[in-house]
Amino acid sequence: MAINLDSKDAIIREERLGSTVCWDGDLEGFAECTACGGAQNKERRFSQAGICPNGCAAGNLLSIRDAAVIMHGPAGCSHVGSATVGHQAASRINARYEAIGYGDDMNENDTIFGSIDNLKAMAVEVIESRKPAALFIVNSCASAIIGEDIDSLVSELKETYDLPIGTVNCEGFKSQVWFSGVDATFHTLVNTLVKEPQEKRDVVNFINFFESERSYLTDIFGRLGVTLQFLVVNSSVDEISHIGESRATVSVCSTLGTYLGHALEQKFDVPFLKTINPMGMTGFDTWFRGIAEILDKKDEAEEIIRQERAKYLPKIEEIKKKTTGLKAVLAMGAGYSWEMARVLQELGIEILSLSAGHYDPRQDGDNIPPAIEYMTENSTSNFITNVSDNQNFEVFNIIHTLKPDVFFSRHPGFTVWATKQNIPAVYVGDEYLALGYKGTLALANMIVDAVTNRSFETNLATHARLPYTSWWLNQQHAAMHKEA
Ligand code: SF4
C-alpha cells in the first residue's frame, strides 16, 4: 500500500504494516502465517522492557550535522534521544559535528497549563544563537496528551525565520514498535527538507545506522560510477534536500529503510532496492547485483564479486571447519535477526531459536520483508521462532532451556544473560560486522574466538547470582513443548 505522505504524521507500523511485538512458534508456523498475510497474535500480558519510538526519532534527527532538535517534553524524554547520539560515527573525514539538541523540561505545572510559550522562547533562542540549517520539534507523551498546538507555533516561526522547520509527532505511547519513530523522522524529512529534483545525479542514497564501512562501500560503489549519500547520520540538511535527485536508494537494513526508500520511490521516482541485505556471501551477491542492475553496471559488479571471492573464500572455507556444527540462539532486531540467521547457516551453524524484536508482515511496497522470505524458503532447518521486543526474561529462559554453544545479540543488554549462564555471547553491534565476504570471515573469526576462549564467562557464571527463580526457568515456550 502506498505511503500516505499527505498525512500530517507518519502512520504507525501497527496500523500501516500490521506489525506486532509478540508471537511464538516455529519457522514453519511463521512461514504459514506470513503467507496468509501476517503472524498477528496475542497481546503480551507482562512486558519487562520496551523502546520508546520518540527517542529513536530524536536520535535519528540529532545525527544530522547541522540541524537542531528540540524535545518538547519532560527531561527524561530528552535523555532517550540524546543517549542514541553517543553511537553516531565520527568516521566521515574532516566532518566533526556537535549535535544541537535541547529539551524544554516540561514540569507538572506545564502538563496542566501547557508550555507552548516556553517552547517558542526556546525555539527563538536556538535559531538565533545556534543558527541551525533546519529545526525539528519532537513532541512527547506529555505534550501530546494535553494537545499542545506545535503546528501553529511552527507556522508562526516560519513567518519570521527563513529555514525549514518541522514537527515530528511520535509520542511514545502511540506505538510499541520503535521503528515507528524512525518512520516519523523520515516522514518529516521528506515533507520538510527534500526538494523537487532539478536533475538526476550519479548518487545512490545509502540508508544505514553508523556507517563504519563508509570507505569500503565508497570504493566499491565508486567502481560502479556513483558516489554514496549516507543517510542520515553525518549528512547535512543541504545533502538531504537533494536525495530526490539520486539514481537509487539502498538500505543496510530493509526494516530501517522501508519508509524512506519507498517514499522517495513514490514521490520522486528514485528506485528502492528490495532484496536481502549485504550481510554474508549470498546477501552480498544478491544485494550488489541488484544495485548493479538498476545502475546498468552488471559487468563491473561481477568483477568486484569475483575479486572478493578470490580474496576471502579460501579463508572462509578453512574457518568454516571450526564453525560447522555449532548450535546458536539469536535475539536481534526485526531485520537483523533474519539476516544474521542466513549468514550463520552459511557458516554451517545450526539455529536453535530466533527472537526478533518485532515483525512487519509486509513492507511499504506490500512485499514480504526479503530476509524473512529468504529464510522461510531456504532455511536448512525448522527452528523455534518468536517475536520479542527486548524481553530479557524470555530470552534468558530460551538460553537456559536450549543451552546453545553460542548466543548472538545486537543489543548489548542481552549478551550478559548468556554470559552469566556460561554461554559464549557474540555482540553484533556494528551493522557491518558480517558485510560481504570480508565481513563473513571477520564474523567467523569472532565466533571461533568466543567459543574457544571460555575463561570470562566461566568465571562470571561461577560467581553470578541469577535474578530468575526456578519457577520461571522451568517454564518453557509453547514451541519448546512441541519439540519435546
Ligand atoms: S514513552 Fe513517552 S514519556 Fe516515555 S520517553 Fe517516550 S515520549 Fe517520553
XYZ file of C-alpha atoms and ligand atoms in Angstrom:
492
model
C 0.000 0.000 0.000
C 1.271 3.471 -0.846
C 2.648 5.592 1.968
C 0.347 8.477 2.845
C 2.775 11.379 2.621
C -0.099 13.870 2.768
C -0.944 12.743 6.268
C 0.203 15.144 8.994
C 2.064 12.313 10.728
C 3.554 9.003 9.671
C 1.057 6.205 10.282
C 2.473 3.851 12.948
C 3.668 0.402 11.870
C 0.922 -1.488 13.692
C -1.710 0.280 11.555
C 0.293 0.684 8.353
C 2.010 -2.700 8.091
C 0.168 -4.871 10.634
C 3.300 -5.116 12.788
C 3.373 -6.956 16.088
C 5.808 -7.350 19.006
C 4.540 -10.741 20.193
C 4.499 -14.153 18.527
C 5.680 -17.639 19.469
C 6.070 -20.824 17.433
C 8.499 -22.201 14.904
C 9.751 -21.232 11.460
C 7.249 -23.389 9.589
C 4.347 -21.878 11.520
C 5.790 -18.445 10.988
C 6.054 -19.068 7.237
C 2.401 -20.178 7.124
C 1.271 -17.035 8.942
C 3.388 -14.834 6.716
C 1.908 -16.420 3.599
C -1.563 -15.661 4.987
C -0.737 -12.004 5.456
C 0.642 -11.745 8.962
C 1.655 -13.546 12.130
C -0.559 -11.440 14.322
C -1.239 -12.999 17.654
C -1.574 -12.295 21.310
C -1.076 -9.337 23.471
C 1.763 -9.823 25.907
C 0.297 -9.824 29.440
C 3.604 -8.945 31.040
C 6.252 -6.731 29.494
C 9.634 -6.280 31.128
C 11.016 -3.666 28.757
C 10.323 -1.582 25.698
C 11.933 1.039 23.497
C 10.358 4.466 23.039
C 9.864 5.408 19.360
C 10.146 9.065 20.288
C 13.732 8.643 21.494
C 14.634 6.828 18.275
C 13.213 9.718 16.253
C 15.111 12.332 18.219
C 18.365 10.351 17.999
C 17.965 9.997 14.244
C 17.405 13.738 13.799
C 20.283 14.645 16.108
C 22.662 12.750 13.841
C 22.087 15.289 11.039
C 25.149 17.523 11.172
C 23.629 20.991 11.058
C 20.030 20.548 12.214
C 18.739 21.493 15.670
C 16.262 19.387 17.623
C 14.019 20.467 20.491
C 12.283 17.828 22.566
C 9.022 19.272 23.840
C 8.601 17.121 26.909
C 9.927 16.164 30.353
C 13.674 15.825 30.861
C 13.545 12.018 30.749
C 12.231 12.057 27.177
C 15.135 14.285 26.092
C 17.586 11.823 27.559
C 16.275 8.922 25.447
C 17.094 10.760 22.226
C 20.403 12.156 23.350
C 21.569 8.728 24.503
C 21.453 7.403 20.945
C 23.701 10.188 19.659
C 26.670 8.742 21.519
C 26.699 5.902 18.990
C 26.930 8.100 15.923
C 30.033 7.522 13.877
C 32.732 10.168 13.650
C 34.061 8.389 10.601
C 33.447 10.989 7.956
C 36.739 12.583 7.013
C 37.023 16.159 8.317
C 33.417 16.106 9.410
C 33.121 16.889 13.076
C 29.742 17.888 14.311
C 28.208 18.587 17.617
C 24.579 17.648 17.956
C 22.335 20.657 18.585
C 19.784 19.134 20.913
C 17.610 20.835 23.511
C 14.786 19.761 25.773
C 12.338 22.204 27.334
C 11.942 20.165 30.519
C 8.167 20.185 30.964
C 7.234 20.032 34.643
C 3.999 19.219 36.477
C 2.716 22.768 36.081
C 3.374 22.641 32.327
C 1.481 19.385 31.939
C -1.624 21.106 33.382
C -1.422 24.597 31.900
C 0.690 23.917 28.811
C 4.105 25.325 27.931
C 3.897 26.415 24.318
C 5.296 29.846 25.293
C 8.387 28.177 26.782
C 8.767 26.158 23.611
C 8.510 29.287 21.472
C 11.130 31.117 23.556
C 13.479 28.161 23.298
C 12.956 27.812 19.525
C 13.727 31.515 19.007
C 16.846 31.300 21.143
C 18.075 28.135 19.384
C 17.523 29.625 15.910
C 19.175 32.950 16.735
C 22.097 31.669 18.796
C 22.962 28.346 17.092
C 21.895 29.290 13.557
C 20.962 25.717 12.503
C 20.182 24.878 8.870
C 16.857 23.363 9.997
C 14.879 22.988 13.211
C 12.794 20.000 14.273
C 10.434 19.946 17.239
C 9.679 16.475 18.618
C 6.636 16.007 20.823
C 6.312 13.579 23.719
C 3.564 11.758 25.603
C 3.053 14.715 27.942
C 2.763 17.382 25.229
C 0.560 15.105 23.088
C -1.855 14.228 25.910
C -2.582 17.897 26.654
C -2.834 18.675 22.943
C -0.138 21.339 22.613
C -0.543 23.110 19.263
C 3.010 22.783 17.951
C 1.932 23.107 14.306
C 0.598 26.640 14.826
C 3.855 27.606 16.522
C 5.825 26.205 13.580
C 3.709 28.266 11.136
C 4.361 31.373 13.223
C 8.118 30.749 13.346
C 8.253 30.201 9.589
C 6.837 33.692 9.038
C 9.847 35.160 10.855
C 12.717 32.811 10.083
C 13.890 31.553 6.703
C 14.793 27.939 7.444
C 12.977 24.583 7.236
C 11.091 23.897 10.471
C 9.207 20.660 11.037
C 7.388 18.765 13.769
C 7.853 15.080 14.457
C 4.820 13.595 16.179
C 5.700 10.205 17.620
C 4.775 10.305 21.284
C 5.931 7.081 22.885
C 2.528 5.685 23.825
C 1.375 5.708 20.210
C 3.332 2.652 19.034
C 5.037 -0.366 20.574
C 7.360 -0.624 17.576
C 10.375 1.642 17.958
C 10.875 1.844 14.185
C 7.652 3.889 14.096
C 9.824 6.696 15.481
C 12.312 6.356 12.623
C 9.406 6.385 10.132
C 8.090 9.587 11.746
C 11.508 11.185 11.212
C 11.650 10.177 7.553
C 8.067 11.406 7.020
C 9.043 14.861 8.276
C 12.334 14.927 6.344
C 10.615 14.075 3.040
C 7.908 16.680 3.595
C 10.127 19.401 5.081
C 13.597 19.138 3.521
C 13.632 17.123 0.305
C 13.245 19.416 -2.741
C 11.729 18.674 -6.116
C 14.521 17.185 -8.300
C 16.175 19.587 -10.750
C 18.422 16.956 -12.344
C 19.458 13.302 -11.999
C 22.806 12.853 -10.265
C 25.152 9.845 -10.147
C 24.457 9.360 -6.460
C 22.989 6.399 -4.562
C 21.191 7.076 -1.273
C 22.526 4.680 1.367
C 20.333 4.381 4.474
C 22.285 2.999 7.410
C 22.867 3.330 11.146
C 26.511 4.069 11.936
C 28.458 3.987 8.602
C 31.533 2.153 9.926
C 32.292 0.747 6.440
C 31.980 4.095 4.680
C 35.371 3.892 2.955
C 34.939 0.282 1.687
C 31.438 0.983 0.366
C 32.515 4.279 -1.188
C 35.258 2.387 -3.010
C 33.114 -0.414 -4.485
C 30.270 1.934 -5.449
C 32.843 4.286 -6.969
C 33.795 1.406 -9.260
C 30.144 1.367 -10.408
C 30.464 5.078 -11.247
C 28.385 6.513 -8.388
C 29.023 8.270 -5.099
C 27.134 7.396 -1.928
C 24.946 9.696 0.103
C 24.880 8.119 3.553
C 21.647 8.794 5.439
C 21.002 10.240 7.816
C 23.926 10.029 10.227
C 26.545 12.655 9.410
C 24.535 14.045 6.485
C 23.781 17.761 6.181
C 20.453 19.480 5.627
C 21.593 20.544 2.152
C 22.617 16.981 1.218
C 19.252 15.624 2.358
C 17.432 18.266 0.309
C 18.880 16.680 -2.885
C 18.188 12.966 -2.265
C 15.224 13.074 -4.656
C 17.785 13.515 -7.474
C 19.660 10.263 -6.754
C 19.639 7.286 -9.121
C 18.621 4.765 -6.472
C 18.176 4.130 -2.749
C 19.604 1.139 -0.891
C 19.469 0.341 2.803
C 21.731 -1.722 5.008
C 18.521 -2.927 6.691
C 15.175 -3.066 4.926
C 13.356 -2.653 8.256
C 15.187 0.642 8.745
C 14.889 1.831 5.151
C 11.385 0.792 4.126
C 9.680 4.145 4.826
C 12.258 6.498 3.314
C 13.116 4.172 0.425
C 9.509 3.730 -0.628
C 8.658 7.395 -0.012
C 11.448 8.529 -2.366
C 10.373 5.958 -4.936
C 6.753 7.061 -4.692
C 7.320 10.819 -4.692
C 10.458 11.255 -6.848
C 10.777 8.021 -8.866
C 14.020 7.025 -7.122
C 14.121 3.178 -7.328
C 14.411 1.431 -3.943
C 16.314 -1.872 -3.886
C 14.172 -4.567 -2.242
C 16.467 -7.511 -1.579
C 18.111 -9.238 1.350
C 20.867 -7.071 2.836
C 24.620 -7.336 2.033
C 25.477 -9.448 5.095
C 27.147 -12.748 4.324
C 28.006 -14.169 0.926
C 24.573 -14.765 -0.637
C 23.419 -11.433 0.765
C 26.322 -9.522 -0.735
C 25.978 -11.152 -4.164
C 22.202 -10.617 -4.294
C 22.302 -7.045 -2.994
C 25.238 -5.892 -5.117
C 23.836 -7.483 -8.280
C 20.519 -5.802 -7.538
C 22.001 -2.324 -7.350
C 24.225 -3.009 -10.382
C 21.135 -3.914 -12.391
C 19.461 -0.612 -11.505
C 22.666 1.253 -12.452
C 23.233 -0.876 -15.567
C 26.693 -1.910 -14.312
C 26.373 -5.698 -14.215
C 29.832 -6.499 -15.614
C 31.586 -4.190 -13.160
C 29.669 -5.773 -10.259
C 30.545 -9.323 -11.368
C 34.228 -8.383 -11.446
C 34.069 -6.992 -7.912
C 32.265 -10.119 -6.670
C 34.877 -12.311 -8.396
C 37.710 -10.416 -6.702
C 36.063 -10.621 -3.279
C 35.557 -14.362 -3.638
C 39.144 -14.923 -4.754
C 40.427 -12.972 -1.773
C 38.244 -14.332 1.025
C 36.534 -17.629 0.056
C 39.522 -19.942 0.715
C 39.901 -18.474 4.218
C 36.157 -18.724 4.852
C 36.134 -22.389 3.784
C 39.029 -23.064 6.158
C 37.477 -21.446 9.228
C 34.096 -22.970 8.409
C 35.560 -26.307 9.527
C 35.535 -24.849 13.057
C 32.102 -23.213 12.945
C 30.189 -26.047 11.297
C 28.018 -27.943 13.773
C 27.858 -25.198 16.401
C 24.369 -24.552 17.781
C 23.163 -20.965 18.172
C 20.407 -18.861 19.710
C 19.791 -15.349 18.323
C 17.983 -12.335 19.736
C 18.189 -9.299 17.480
C 16.114 -6.656 15.730
C 13.290 -7.346 13.315
C 15.556 -7.257 10.273
C 18.960 -8.337 11.514
C 17.789 -11.483 13.279
C 16.752 -12.924 9.913
C 19.771 -11.578 8.025
C 22.143 -12.987 10.653
C 20.385 -16.381 10.703
C 21.123 -16.672 6.977
C 24.805 -15.789 7.488
C 25.178 -18.281 10.351
C 23.704 -21.066 8.245
C 26.249 -20.194 5.545
C 28.907 -20.914 8.169
C 27.342 -24.296 8.934
C 25.880 -23.183 12.270
C 22.571 -24.683 13.374
C 19.969 -22.166 14.559
C 18.075 -23.451 17.614
C 15.981 -20.358 18.261
C 15.491 -16.891 16.777
C 13.913 -13.969 18.657
C 13.127 -10.930 16.510
C 12.481 -7.512 18.060
C 9.241 -7.023 16.161
C 7.610 -8.345 12.991
C 6.419 -6.477 9.906
C 4.290 -8.898 7.842
C 4.672 -6.583 4.853
C 6.841 -3.643 3.957
C 5.697 -0.377 2.417
C 5.893 -1.784 -1.110
C 3.460 -4.521 0.039
C 6.271 -7.088 -0.215
C 7.170 -9.662 2.430
C 10.378 -8.499 4.182
C 13.098 -10.027 1.953
C 15.188 -11.558 4.757
C 12.128 -13.354 6.180
C 11.048 -14.538 2.745
C 14.554 -15.873 2.080
C 14.740 -17.822 5.347
C 11.238 -19.284 5.115
C 12.162 -20.615 1.651
C 15.812 -21.579 2.162
C 16.467 -22.360 5.820
C 18.362 -25.601 6.388
C 16.205 -26.409 9.440
C 12.959 -25.576 11.210
C 13.862 -23.640 14.363
C 11.988 -22.065 17.266
C 10.832 -18.619 16.208
C 9.420 -15.853 18.322
C 8.868 -12.107 18.270
C 10.050 -10.500 21.471
C 10.792 -6.795 21.869
C 13.776 -6.785 24.228
C 12.039 -9.043 26.760
C 15.124 -10.243 28.610
C 13.219 -12.702 30.762
C 12.001 -14.589 27.683
C 15.416 -14.726 26.046
C 17.020 -15.782 29.335
C 14.565 -18.662 29.550
C 15.285 -19.755 25.976
C 19.062 -19.715 26.553
C 18.628 -21.607 29.817
C 16.470 -24.277 28.198
C 18.368 -24.794 24.943
C 21.947 -24.249 26.192
C 23.428 -23.271 22.811
C 27.144 -23.259 22.014
C 26.922 -19.548 21.283
C 24.432 -16.695 21.649
C 24.146 -13.739 19.258
C 22.689 -10.377 20.130
C 22.636 -6.912 18.565
C 21.768 -5.155 21.796
C 24.434 -5.102 24.497
C 21.999 -5.570 27.388
C 21.205 -9.072 26.142
C 24.667 -10.600 25.995
C 25.188 -10.604 29.753
C 22.273 -13.008 30.249
C 24.054 -15.629 28.199
C 27.442 -14.912 29.735
C 26.092 -15.343 33.265
C 24.863 -18.783 32.236
C 28.337 -19.744 30.967
C 27.299 -19.430 27.307
C 29.668 -17.519 24.961
C 27.998 -14.430 23.515
C 28.783 -12.542 20.316
C 27.620 -8.933 20.243
C 26.873 -7.842 16.673
C 26.628 -4.138 17.482
C 28.219 -2.979 14.243
C 25.710 -3.433 11.442
C 28.613 -4.079 9.034
C 30.266 -6.848 11.041
C 29.222 -9.511 8.505
C 29.353 -7.293 5.401
C 30.102 -9.385 2.315
C 32.913 -11.921 2.110
C 35.291 -9.817 4.191
C 32.721 -9.433 6.973
C 31.755 -13.118 6.871
C 35.368 -14.023 7.571
C 35.556 -11.436 10.385
C 32.375 -12.808 11.969
C 33.602 -16.412 11.697
C 36.853 -15.472 13.444
C 34.911 -13.724 16.190
C 32.720 -16.808 16.716
C 35.707 -19.138 16.919
C 37.355 -16.790 19.434
C 34.161 -16.692 21.513
C 33.667 -20.460 21.698
C 37.371 -21.157 22.250
C 38.318 -18.621 24.926
C 35.891 -19.511 27.685
C 37.534 -18.189 30.850
C 35.495 -14.956 31.080
C 32.014 -16.479 31.070
C 33.122 -19.478 33.109
C 34.420 -17.168 35.846
C 31.399 -14.893 35.655
C 28.924 -17.777 35.763
C 30.717 -19.243 38.784
C 30.145 -16.073 40.796
C 26.938 -14.639 39.323
C 23.625 -14.820 41.143
C 20.799 -15.106 38.636
C 17.688 -12.968 39.171
C 15.182 -15.576 37.956
C 13.671 -18.299 40.098
C 13.466 -21.972 39.157
C 9.688 -21.420 38.820
C 10.338 -19.250 35.783
C 13.289 -21.202 34.438
C 11.297 -24.447 34.397
C 8.601 -22.905 32.221
C 9.180 -23.244 28.529
C 7.822 -21.614 25.433
C 4.979 -23.352 23.615
C 7.218 -24.196 20.687
C 9.693 -25.949 23.011
C 6.921 -28.075 24.455
C 6.031 -29.110 20.928
C 9.650 -30.111 20.265
C 9.662 -32.185 23.450
S 7.267 6.785 26.301
Fe 6.527 8.948 26.373
S 7.185 9.671 28.407
Fe 8.425 7.824 27.957
S 10.323 8.586 26.981
Fe 8.836 8.116 25.334
S 7.807 10.067 24.907
Fe 8.798 10.285 26.917
